[in-house]
C-alpha cells in the first residue's frame, strides 16, 4: 500500500481544527524536547486531548478506518503472521487475513518507517491499514501471543527425548548456562505465560493419560491439557532442584521456594508438592516482587474505611485481625499496614510462614516447625526483644492466640490473620480456639474481613436484567426495591479472554469493638456480641459492600451471589 501521509504537521493540523490551542501546542513541544516522546503522546499526557479523540482525528486525516478491537474476535493464528517481537516493537497487530492482503491495526499510522518494515516482512501480501488505540493493542498482545503453542511444542519435544533416554540433565535451572535443556525451555514458557496472564498460581497435575497445567487467573482456574503425560516427572524433578527439595523423596509432601527473573519481573515462587495417584502434583504461588507493596490507599478500600483502619493501627496497643479464606488478599492488606507503620521510631518483629515480602528495618522471622521454631516460640522471644509492633502470620493454635492477646494487653500493637468467614465470627473463633473471653474482650480492637470479587470487563460490559432467581436472592439480601438498580455484566471479548471479567477488587468489612461488644465477650456471651456487632452503625457487612460494587457496575450480580454463599448474611 502507499503509505498515508498527513498534509500538514500533526500539531498544526490540531490547531487548525481548533482541537488544541496554539499555547497548548507550544507547551507540548517544549515538553517534548525534554522527554523525547512523540507529540501525540505528549499532548495526551498533558491532558490536552484524549487518546481516542486523537486517533479518530488521525484516521480521518489519513483516510483510513478507526477500529475498536476490544469487541473483535481475532484468531491467534492470524495475529501470529506477524511475530510477537515485531508486533510489540512496531505497535502493530494483524486483525484479518484477507488472502492476498492483511488488515493491520497500528496505534501510530503516521509511522512511515514502521509501515515500510511491515510491508517487507509481510510481502507479498498487501497491507490495509486501520488505526487502533495503543491500550487495546497491548491487551490484545497479551491475550493473542500466549506461550501455549511453545508449551505444546516443548512438551512434544521433551516426550521424544524421554522415549529415547530417561537420562535427563536436571542439574541446572533455566536461565543458567545449562538452561537450554528442553525441560528448562518448557518450564520457562509455562512461567512466562502465567506472568503474561497475571496468574496467581500454577498447578501441574499428572493424570493417567494426560498432564494438566492450570493457572488461577482472577481467582478462577483455566486449564491447558497436554497429552504428553510422561514428561510430568521431568518437570517436577527440575522444579524440586530449583526449590532445593529432596528429589529422591516422592512419597511425602514437600514445600520450598525459589526466585525467578521472568519477562522483566522479579517473581518469588512458593512451591508445594503432593504425591497423587499418577505421580506428584505441584502447586506454585507466584508473588511478583517487581510491583512492590501496596499502600492502604491502593488496596481498593473505600477512603472512609482506610481512615478508620489507620486510626486502629496507630493505637499503641491492642490486636487488629485481618480475616478471610485463602487467596482473599489478607497478606496484601497486612503488609500495606506494616509498610505504613515501618518507621525508624518503631521496633517491628514478624513471625511468618513463609516470609512473603522482605521489608527493610523489620525483623522478619521464618517459622520452621522442623526445628521447633513455631509461631508461639517466636512470639515468646519477640516479647523479650522490646518490640512496639508484632505481626503474626497466622493464628493457628491456642498457645499462639493466648500469647498474642497477652502481648496486645501488655502494651504492644499486634497484627495477625485468621481463617474465618467474616469479622463477627473472628472474635468468637478466638474463644473457640481456647482463649479466655475476658482476654479477647480486653485485647481485640478491630477485625477486617475481606474477599476478592472479579471486575466486570470494561470493554464488553452491557446492562444486565436480574433473572427471577437473582431477584429473589437480592431481595432476601437487601430488601424490596433493590432490583430497580442498573447492573452490568461482561458478554466476553478479546480483552478479557471472553470471560466477561478482567481483574479483581477487594470487598471489605471493618468491625470496630465498642464497650458493649467488649463486655459481651468478657462474660462469654456470643449471642449478645453478635447482636451488638450487627447493630453497630459503622459496620457494613461484606455482602452489602459487594452489592454496592454491583450497583456501580464494578462487579456483577453473579459475583455478589458467589460471595454471599460464603458468608453469614442472617440477622
mmCIF file of N, CA, C and O in Angstrom, residues 408-466:
data_model
loop_
_atom_site.group_PDB
_atom_site.id
_atom_site.type_symbol
_atom_site.label_atom_id
_atom_site.label_comp_id
_atom_site.label_asym_id
_atom_site.label_seq_id
_atom_site.Cartn_x
_atom_site.Cartn_y
_atom_site.Cartn_z
ATOM 1 N N UNK A 408 -0.818 -8.034 73.236
ATOM 2 C CA UNK A 408 -1.638 -6.847 72.941
ATOM 3 C C UNK A 408 -2.101 -6.167 74.214
ATOM 4 O O UNK A 408 -2.298 -4.944 74.258
ATOM 5 N N UNK A 409 -2.248 -6.966 75.298
ATOM 6 C CA UNK A 409 -2.735 -6.432 76.568
ATOM 7 C C UNK A 409 -1.625 -5.723 77.361
ATOM 8 O O UNK A 409 -1.905 -4.897 78.223
ATOM 9 N N UNK A 410 -0.369 -6.058 77.004
ATOM 10 C CA UNK A 410 0.751 -5.511 77.778
ATOM 11 C C UNK A 410 1.541 -4.452 77.018
ATOM 12 O O UNK A 410 2.756 -4.347 77.162
ATOM 13 N N UNK A 411 0.838 -3.696 76.177
ATOM 14 C CA UNK A 411 1.468 -2.523 75.581
ATOM 15 C C UNK A 411 2.037 -2.682 74.194
ATOM 16 O O UNK A 411 2.851 -1.860 73.759
ATOM 17 N N UNK A 412 1.618 -3.729 73.448
ATOM 18 C CA UNK A 412 2.106 -3.911 72.082
ATOM 19 C C UNK A 412 0.939 -3.874 71.104
ATOM 20 O O UNK A 412 -0.170 -4.308 71.426
ATOM 21 N N UNK A 413 1.217 -3.379 69.884
ATOM 22 C CA UNK A 413 0.240 -3.489 68.806
ATOM 23 C C UNK A 413 0.505 -4.813 68.103
ATOM 24 O O UNK A 413 1.625 -5.067 67.638
ATOM 25 N N UNK A 414 -0.504 -5.667 68.049
ATOM 26 C CA UNK A 414 -0.364 -6.991 67.443
ATOM 27 C C UNK A 414 -1.262 -7.075 66.216
ATOM 28 O O UNK A 414 -2.474 -6.827 66.302
ATOM 29 N N UNK A 415 -0.668 -7.430 65.093
ATOM 30 C CA UNK A 415 -1.401 -7.629 63.841
ATOM 31 C C UNK A 415 -1.332 -9.099 63.472
ATOM 32 O O UNK A 415 -0.275 -9.728 63.621
ATOM 33 N N UNK A 416 -2.430 -9.666 62.987
ATOM 34 C CA UNK A 416 -2.398 -11.071 62.600
ATOM 35 C C UNK A 416 -3.534 -11.386 61.636
ATOM 36 O O UNK A 416 -4.402 -10.544 61.373
ATOM 37 N N UNK A 417 -3.503 -12.621 61.100
ATOM 38 C CA UNK A 417 -4.582 -13.090 60.227
ATOM 39 C C UNK A 417 -5.257 -14.294 60.857
ATOM 40 O O UNK A 417 -4.695 -14.970 61.728
ATOM 41 N N UNK A 418 -6.469 -14.554 60.395
ATOM 42 C CA UNK A 418 -7.257 -15.672 60.913
ATOM 43 C C UNK A 418 -8.139 -16.170 59.769
ATOM 44 O O UNK A 418 -8.649 -15.374 58.969
ATOM 45 N N UNK A 419 -8.295 -17.482 59.663
ATOM 46 C CA UNK A 419 -9.129 -18.061 58.605
ATOM 47 C C UNK A 419 -10.561 -18.208 59.112
ATOM 48 O O UNK A 419 -10.940 -19.235 59.682
ATOM 49 N N UNK A 420 -11.356 -17.165 58.920
ATOM 50 C CA UNK A 420 -12.788 -17.219 59.231
ATOM 51 C C UNK A 420 -13.548 -16.558 58.096
ATOM 52 O O UNK A 420 -12.967 -15.908 57.225
ATOM 53 N N UNK A 421 -14.863 -16.708 58.116
ATOM 54 C CA UNK A 421 -15.669 -16.212 57.005
ATOM 55 C C UNK A 421 -15.965 -14.720 57.077
ATOM 56 O O UNK A 421 -16.129 -14.070 56.049
ATOM 57 N N UNK A 422 -16.077 -14.172 58.288
ATOM 58 C CA UNK A 422 -16.414 -12.754 58.395
ATOM 59 C C UNK A 422 -15.851 -12.196 59.695
ATOM 60 O O UNK A 422 -15.268 -12.913 60.510
ATOM 61 N N UNK A 423 -16.041 -10.898 59.889
ATOM 62 C CA UNK A 423 -15.442 -10.216 61.040
ATOM 63 C C UNK A 423 -16.075 -10.652 62.357
ATOM 64 O O UNK A 423 -15.378 -10.834 63.365
ATOM 65 N N UNK A 424 -17.379 -10.820 62.386
ATOM 66 C CA UNK A 424 -18.068 -11.128 63.642
ATOM 67 C C UNK A 424 -17.647 -12.487 64.194
ATOM 68 O O UNK A 424 -17.395 -12.640 65.396
ATOM 69 N N UNK A 425 -17.549 -13.477 63.310
ATOM 70 C CA UNK A 425 -17.185 -14.818 63.790
ATOM 71 C C UNK A 425 -15.710 -14.912 64.186
ATOM 72 O O UNK A 425 -15.317 -15.869 64.856
ATOM 73 N N UNK A 426 -14.892 -13.920 63.806
ATOM 74 C CA UNK A 426 -13.462 -13.968 64.140
ATOM 75 C C UNK A 426 -13.238 -13.887 65.640
ATOM 76 O O UNK A 426 -12.444 -14.649 66.210
ATOM 77 N N UNK A 427 -13.915 -12.952 66.299
ATOM 78 C CA UNK A 427 -13.763 -12.826 67.751
ATOM 79 C C UNK A 427 -14.222 -14.096 68.454
ATOM 80 O O UNK A 427 -13.588 -14.575 69.407
ATOM 81 N N UNK A 428 -15.317 -14.672 67.977
ATOM 82 C CA UNK A 428 -15.828 -15.898 68.585
ATOM 83 C C UNK A 428 -14.906 -17.079 68.302
ATOM 84 O O UNK A 428 -14.790 -18.002 69.119
ATOM 85 N N UNK A 429 -14.241 -17.033 67.144
ATOM 86 C CA UNK A 429 -13.303 -18.102 66.784
ATOM 87 C C UNK A 429 -12.120 -18.127 67.750
ATOM 88 O O UNK A 429 -11.635 -19.206 68.128
ATOM 89 N N UNK A 430 -11.660 -16.973 68.190
ATOM 90 C CA UNK A 430 -10.556 -16.920 69.153
ATOM 91 C C UNK A 430 -10.945 -17.628 70.447
ATOM 92 O O UNK A 430 -10.145 -18.343 71.051
ATOM 93 N N UNK A 431 -12.194 -17.430 70.870
ATOM 94 C CA UNK A 431 -12.686 -18.092 72.086
ATOM 95 C C UNK A 431 -12.808 -19.596 71.849
ATOM 96 O O UNK A 431 -12.451 -20.410 72.704
ATOM 97 N N UNK A 432 -13.297 -19.987 70.643
ATOM 98 C CA UNK A 432 -13.399 -21.411 70.307
ATOM 99 C C UNK A 432 -12.032 -22.092 70.328
ATOM 100 O O UNK A 432 -11.928 -23.293 70.618
ATOM 101 N N UNK A 433 -10.980 -21.325 70.015
ATOM 102 C CA UNK A 433 -9.626 -21.890 69.993
ATOM 103 C C UNK A 433 -9.046 -22.027 71.400
ATOM 104 O O UNK A 433 -7.917 -22.507 71.563
ATOM 105 N N UNK A 434 -9.775 -21.571 72.403
ATOM 106 C CA UNK A 434 -9.344 -21.782 73.775
ATOM 107 C C UNK A 434 -8.976 -20.534 74.541
ATOM 108 O O UNK A 434 -8.645 -20.609 75.735
ATOM 109 N N UNK A 435 -9.024 -19.367 73.895
ATOM 110 C CA UNK A 435 -8.681 -18.129 74.593
ATOM 111 C C UNK A 435 -9.821 -17.732 75.532
ATOM 112 O O UNK A 435 -11.009 -17.906 75.211
ATOM 113 N N UNK A 436 -9.470 -17.195 76.665
ATOM 114 C CA UNK A 436 -10.479 -16.757 77.630
ATOM 115 C C UNK A 436 -11.227 -15.542 77.096
ATOM 116 O O UNK A 436 -10.637 -14.652 76.474
ATOM 117 N N UNK A 437 -12.548 -15.501 77.340
ATOM 118 C CA UNK A 437 -13.354 -14.394 76.849
ATOM 119 C C UNK A 437 -12.876 -13.048 77.347
ATOM 120 O O UNK A 437 -12.861 -12.067 76.590
ATOM 121 N N UNK A 438 -12.451 -12.975 78.623
ATOM 122 C CA UNK A 438 -12.006 -11.684 79.164
ATOM 123 C C UNK A 438 -10.742 -11.205 78.455
ATOM 124 O O UNK A 438 -10.527 -10.006 78.280
ATOM 125 N N UNK A 439 -9.910 -12.183 78.007
ATOM 126 C CA UNK A 439 -8.674 -11.818 77.317
ATOM 127 C C UNK A 439 -8.974 -11.272 75.920
ATOM 128 O O UNK A 439 -8.391 -10.265 75.497
ATOM 129 N N UNK A 440 -9.914 -11.917 75.209
ATOM 130 C CA UNK A 440 -10.308 -11.436 73.877
ATOM 131 C C UNK A 440 -10.977 -10.076 73.994
ATOM 132 O O UNK A 440 -10.668 -9.141 73.244
ATOM 133 N N UNK A 441 -11.891 -9.921 74.948
ATOM 134 C CA UNK A 441 -12.608 -8.662 75.120
ATOM 135 C C UNK A 441 -11.704 -7.513 75.499
ATOM 136 O O UNK A 441 -11.951 -6.363 75.126
ATOM 137 N N UNK A 442 -10.629 -7.803 76.233
ATOM 138 C CA UNK A 442 -9.721 -6.746 76.680
ATOM 139 C C UNK A 442 -8.683 -6.372 75.629
ATOM 140 O O UNK A 442 -8.157 -5.257 75.649
ATOM 141 N N UNK A 443 -8.385 -7.302 74.703
ATOM 142 C CA UNK A 443 -7.257 -7.090 73.783
ATOM 143 C C UNK A 443 -7.675 -6.747 72.352
ATOM 144 O O UNK A 443 -6.997 -5.966 71.681
ATOM 145 N N UNK A 444 -8.753 -7.355 71.863
ATOM 146 C CA UNK A 444 -9.135 -7.179 70.467
ATOM 147 C C UNK A 444 -9.696 -5.787 70.233
ATOM 148 O O UNK A 444 -10.590 -5.333 70.949
ATOM 149 N N UNK A 445 -9.172 -5.090 69.218
ATOM 150 C CA UNK A 445 -9.625 -3.731 68.912
ATOM 151 C C UNK A 445 -10.434 -3.647 67.622
ATOM 152 O O UNK A 445 -11.381 -2.871 67.527
ATOM 153 N N UNK A 446 -10.051 -4.424 66.611
ATOM 154 C CA UNK A 446 -10.751 -4.337 65.322
ATOM 155 C C UNK A 446 -10.496 -5.597 64.509
ATOM 156 O O UNK A 446 -9.459 -6.258 64.667
ATOM 157 N N UNK A 447 -11.445 -5.916 63.629
ATOM 158 C CA UNK A 447 -11.303 -7.044 62.711
ATOM 159 C C UNK A 447 -11.658 -6.562 61.303
ATOM 160 O O UNK A 447 -12.718 -5.964 61.096
ATOM 161 N N UNK A 448 -10.749 -6.808 60.365
ATOM 162 C CA UNK A 448 -11.004 -6.506 58.950
ATOM 163 C C UNK A 448 -11.268 -7.836 58.249
ATOM 164 O O UNK A 448 -10.428 -8.734 58.287
ATOM 165 N N UNK A 449 -12.433 -7.986 57.659
ATOM 166 C CA UNK A 449 -12.730 -9.172 56.856
ATOM 167 C C UNK A 449 -12.736 -8.765 55.390
ATOM 168 O O UNK A 449 -13.157 -7.651 55.052
ATOM 169 N N UNK A 450 -12.279 -9.657 54.513
ATOM 170 C CA UNK A 450 -12.206 -9.266 53.106
ATOM 171 C C UNK A 450 -12.371 -10.451 52.169
ATOM 172 O O UNK A 450 -12.182 -11.603 52.533
ATOM 173 N N UNK A 451 -12.748 -10.122 50.956
ATOM 174 C CA UNK A 451 -12.839 -11.064 49.837
ATOM 175 C C UNK A 451 -12.346 -10.327 48.592
ATOM 176 O O UNK A 451 -12.252 -9.097 48.570
ATOM 177 N N UNK A 452 -12.091 -11.096 47.542
ATOM 178 C CA UNK A 452 -11.800 -10.512 46.237
ATOM 179 C C UNK A 452 -12.911 -10.939 45.285
ATOM 180 O O UNK A 452 -13.256 -12.115 45.199
ATOM 181 N N UNK A 453 -13.498 -9.966 44.584
ATOM 182 C CA UNK A 453 -14.506 -10.275 43.563
ATOM 183 C C UNK A 453 -13.974 -9.807 42.215
ATOM 184 O O UNK A 453 -13.173 -8.872 42.130
ATOM 185 N N UNK A 454 -14.429 -10.470 41.164
ATOM 186 C CA UNK A 454 -13.956 -10.128 39.824
ATOM 187 C C UNK A 454 -14.631 -8.857 39.316
ATOM 188 O O UNK A 454 -15.824 -8.636 39.539
ATOM 189 N N UNK A 455 -13.850 -8.057 38.613
ATOM 190 C CA UNK A 455 -14.362 -6.846 37.990
ATOM 191 C C UNK A 455 -15.004 -7.181 36.638
ATOM 192 O O UNK A 455 -14.447 -7.973 35.864
ATOM 193 N N UNK A 456 -16.139 -6.575 36.362
ATOM 194 C CA UNK A 456 -16.732 -6.689 35.030
ATOM 195 C C UNK A 456 -15.785 -6.037 34.022
ATOM 196 O O UNK A 456 -15.258 -4.951 34.260
ATOM 197 N N UNK A 457 -15.535 -6.707 32.921
ATOM 198 C CA UNK A 457 -14.642 -6.172 31.887
ATOM 199 C C UNK A 457 -15.212 -4.870 31.333
ATOM 200 O O UNK A 457 -16.354 -4.835 30.853
ATOM 201 N N UNK A 458 -14.432 -3.816 31.403
ATOM 202 C CA UNK A 458 -14.898 -2.513 30.937
ATOM 203 C C UNK A 458 -15.099 -2.437 29.436
ATOM 204 O O UNK A 458 -15.832 -1.571 28.939
ATOM 205 N N UNK A 459 -14.474 -3.355 28.684
ATOM 206 C CA UNK A 459 -14.570 -3.301 27.223
ATOM 207 C C UNK A 459 -15.830 -3.952 26.678
ATOM 208 O O UNK A 459 -16.229 -3.665 25.552
ATOM 209 N N UNK A 460 -16.432 -4.858 27.463
ATOM 210 C CA UNK A 460 -17.612 -5.550 26.928
ATOM 211 C C UNK A 460 -18.787 -5.525 27.905
ATOM 212 O O UNK A 460 -19.699 -6.357 27.818
ATOM 213 N N UNK A 461 -18.765 -4.595 28.862
ATOM 214 C CA UNK A 461 -19.850 -4.515 29.846
ATOM 215 C C UNK A 461 -21.157 -4.098 29.181
ATOM 216 O O UNK A 461 -21.193 -3.168 28.375
ATOM 217 N N UNK A 462 -22.218 -4.813 29.506
ATOM 218 C CA UNK A 462 -23.554 -4.475 28.998
ATOM 219 C C UNK A 462 -24.524 -4.484 30.181
ATOM 220 O O UNK A 462 -24.241 -5.044 31.237
ATOM 221 N N UNK A 463 -25.683 -3.855 29.989
ATOM 222 C CA UNK A 463 -26.698 -3.850 31.039
ATOM 223 C C UNK A 463 -27.215 -5.272 31.274
ATOM 224 O O UNK A 463 -27.327 -6.077 30.334
ATOM 225 N N UNK A 464 -27.523 -5.564 32.540
ATOM 226 C CA UNK A 464 -27.997 -6.901 32.892
ATOM 227 C C UNK A 464 -29.272 -6.788 33.711
ATOM 228 O O UNK A 464 -29.318 -6.103 34.738
ATOM 229 N N UNK A 465 -30.298 -7.476 33.271
ATOM 230 C CA UNK A 465 -31.564 -7.541 33.996
ATOM 231 C C UNK A 465 -31.575 -8.811 34.840
ATOM 232 O O UNK A 465 -31.463 -9.924 34.317
ATOM 233 N N UNK A 466 -31.657 -8.694 36.171
ATOM 234 C CA UNK A 466 -31.623 -9.883 37.022
ATOM 235 C C UNK A 466 -32.741 -10.862 36.671
ATOM 236 O O UNK A 466 -33.879 -10.455 36.403
#
